[in-house]
Amino acid sequence: MTDQIKKPDPTVVVIFGAKGDLTTRKLAPALYNLLLDKWMPEKFAIIGVSHHDLSHEQFLQLLRDGVDGNSRRGKTTDEEWNEFAGYFTYQRADFTKPDTYETLAAHMADLETEWGTRANHLFYLSVSPQFIEPIAQNLGNLAIAKDRDRDRIVVEKPFGRDLATATALNKLLTGIFQESQIYRIDHYLGKETVQNILAFRFANVIFEPIWNRNYIDFVQITVAETVGVEHRGNYYDKSGAMRDMVQNHLLQLLCMVAMEPPTSFQADEIRNRKVDVLHAMRKIRHEDVSQSAVRGQYGSGWLKGEQVPGYREEEGVNPESNTETFAAVKFHLDNWRWQGVPFYVRTGKRMHEKHSSITIQFRPVPHQSFPEESTENMQPNRLIINIQPEMGIKVRFQAKRPGQLMLLNPVEMVFNYEDAYRVEAPEAYETLLLDAMQGDATLFMRADQVEAAWALVMPIIETWESKPSLHFPNYAADTWGPEAAEALLARDGHTWSVQSPTKRKAAAVK
Ligand code: BG6
């Protein structure tokens, strides 16, 4: 295995926002695991930049706590930690001052003199949106970010808060850097199970011929979380489920399911096919939003034996907030492959279980040759791609029950990652950081993708903002969201495939 590893060239990783949650919970554990898995470059350094007054030791302790609490390997050992910590330095700095960048450039130049080579530079912006501009402008003034082949800038979400701000941000960044230098993160694309959708669809011959309107009845995508807004009330209350999840993660999943086969695995080829999907999606008109989309907000309730507050009681949230914590949308694609096939997507916080999956529901058989009494339990074929926490693929088909009677029953054929591979899958951020260090942008968002995705959700966001809900909160913790989300599908004669009838509770709250 090790001899297949092509490590990235020497790299300096600069993390702006080095004390933040993302750095401690995601980036540091990802870099740590990449080092232990021998994927980090032979020569590399990580410079953490933030405005907090921290000593080098305090900074390292924060990182270690983050890695201990969040690494898939569990707690660090002293030996491994000390090796990892040796690659870090901390720079306390003001993101808006030019001398911050001069100090940074001098530090990077020293490292490169020591290594005897011009390294790749990866600037990771894990900062509040207002700092993106000063950081990008200041970097753009210096040679450290000018090499179009070696210098890259990684931008975290939120990428704008609507179409206008996303377009302005793209304009700003593409005015300073080449598009090929800009890596916009959607961490769902780094998940193993999400990447596997491409392998499943395009490395097998048996699925593609039936992957169209002739055989598929509808598609469902569910991304459900049990957590509430946690300590992110301030951010979330200005965002909501449509901006936070649907505009990015859910639409990306939809693109993976609906895209045409790429002619190669080149970043731009894959991204072009995904943009085609976004362009084929029917824009929902403002006057049709109530028919095509459902919003929800969680009230207080009980979750796994614990009483949990309602959204409006969460820290940082306006007690009269109109922000949705649940969203469900019915989309259509206007192209030959998908005409007439609804794509239902839903996501929510405080739902019954943490569960993300894609369900492909096939049409019923065209002619029923079995007698009625044989087929009482007959159900159409269904393919479920489980993204998390369960990771795998299931196919539902009919089988004859053993016995003298011809009785048909649905059964499942299951592929499960853990059983099949017995190796631990890397975390999404490990994959994405490694790709960014290697200059592979396949799993990152291009400017036009981001804008096309915003354009699709804008009518829904605008309609919801202009008409506050009179029914919030409208679902309790530990449910699958508001009743209206069931009705959205019931109108088409369908139901959500992921639900647990025994646990369902009335959606009405307080
Ligand atoms: C983030 C959202 O992008 O994704 C969060 O901002 C959400 O609100 C998170 O909780 C979910 O990610 P994951 O990987 O836990 O499914």
Tab-separated table of C-alpha atoms and ligand atoms in Angstrom, residues 26 156-157 186-188 191 223-225 227-230 232 235-236 239 244-245 248-249 349 354 356 388 427-429, ligand 1:
chain	number	residue	atom	x	y	z
A	26	LYS	CA	-11.797	19.059	12.005
A	156	GLU	CA	-14.942	27.445	3.869
A	157	LYS	CA	-18.678	27.814	3.778
A	186	ASP	CA	-18.318	21.369	0.600
A	187	HIS	CA	-17.233	18.723	3.069
A	188	TYR	CA	-19.963	16.297	1.952
A	191	LYS	CA	-17.171	11.682	2.463
A	223	VAL	CA	-29.884	14.307	5.750
A	224	ALA	CA	-31.178	14.159	9.305
A	225	GLU	CA	-29.350	15.253	12.433
A	227	VAL	CA	-28.224	17.748	17.252
A	228	GLY	CA	-29.811	21.174	17.607
A	229	VAL	CA	-27.913	24.330	16.720
A	230	GLU	CA	-25.440	23.651	19.548
A	232	ARG	CA	-23.832	28.165	16.737
A	235	TYR	CA	-24.616	32.019	12.870
A	236	TYR	CA	-27.508	29.649	12.330
A	239	SER	CA	-28.815	31.114	7.959
A	244	ASP	CA	-26.845	25.818	5.689
A	245	MET	CA	-27.590	22.432	4.107
A	248	ASN	CA	-24.695	23.053	-0.709
A	249	HIS	CA	-24.680	19.511	0.689
A	349	LYS	CA	-31.984	19.281	13.093
A	354	LYS	CA	-28.713	10.884	12.677
A	356	SER	CA	-28.141	10.447	5.740
A	388	GLN	CA	-23.833	8.021	7.439
A	427	GLU	CA	-12.747	11.614	7.484
A	428	ALA	CA	-13.988	13.987	4.782
A	429	TYR	CA	-11.512	16.705	5.820
B	1	BG6	C1	-22.369	21.786	8.197
B	1	BG6	C2	-23.528	22.575	8.711
B	1	BG6	O1	-21.985	22.222	6.917
B	1	BG6	O2	-22.729	20.409	8.129
B	1	BG6	C3	-23.985	22.059	10.064
B	1	BG6	O3	-23.154	23.941	8.833
B	1	BG6	C4	-24.248	20.573	10.004
B	1	BG6	O4	-25.134	22.753	10.527
B	1	BG6	C5	-23.072	19.846	9.380
B	1	BG6	O5	-24.460	20.114	11.338
B	1	BG6	C6	-23.395	18.383	9.150
B	1	BG6	O6	-22.240	17.720	8.744
B	1	BG6	P1	-22.054	16.174	9.015
B	1	BG6	O7	-20.768	15.841	8.349
B	1	BG6	O8	-22.036	15.988	10.498
B	1	BG6	O9	-23.234	15.502	8.392
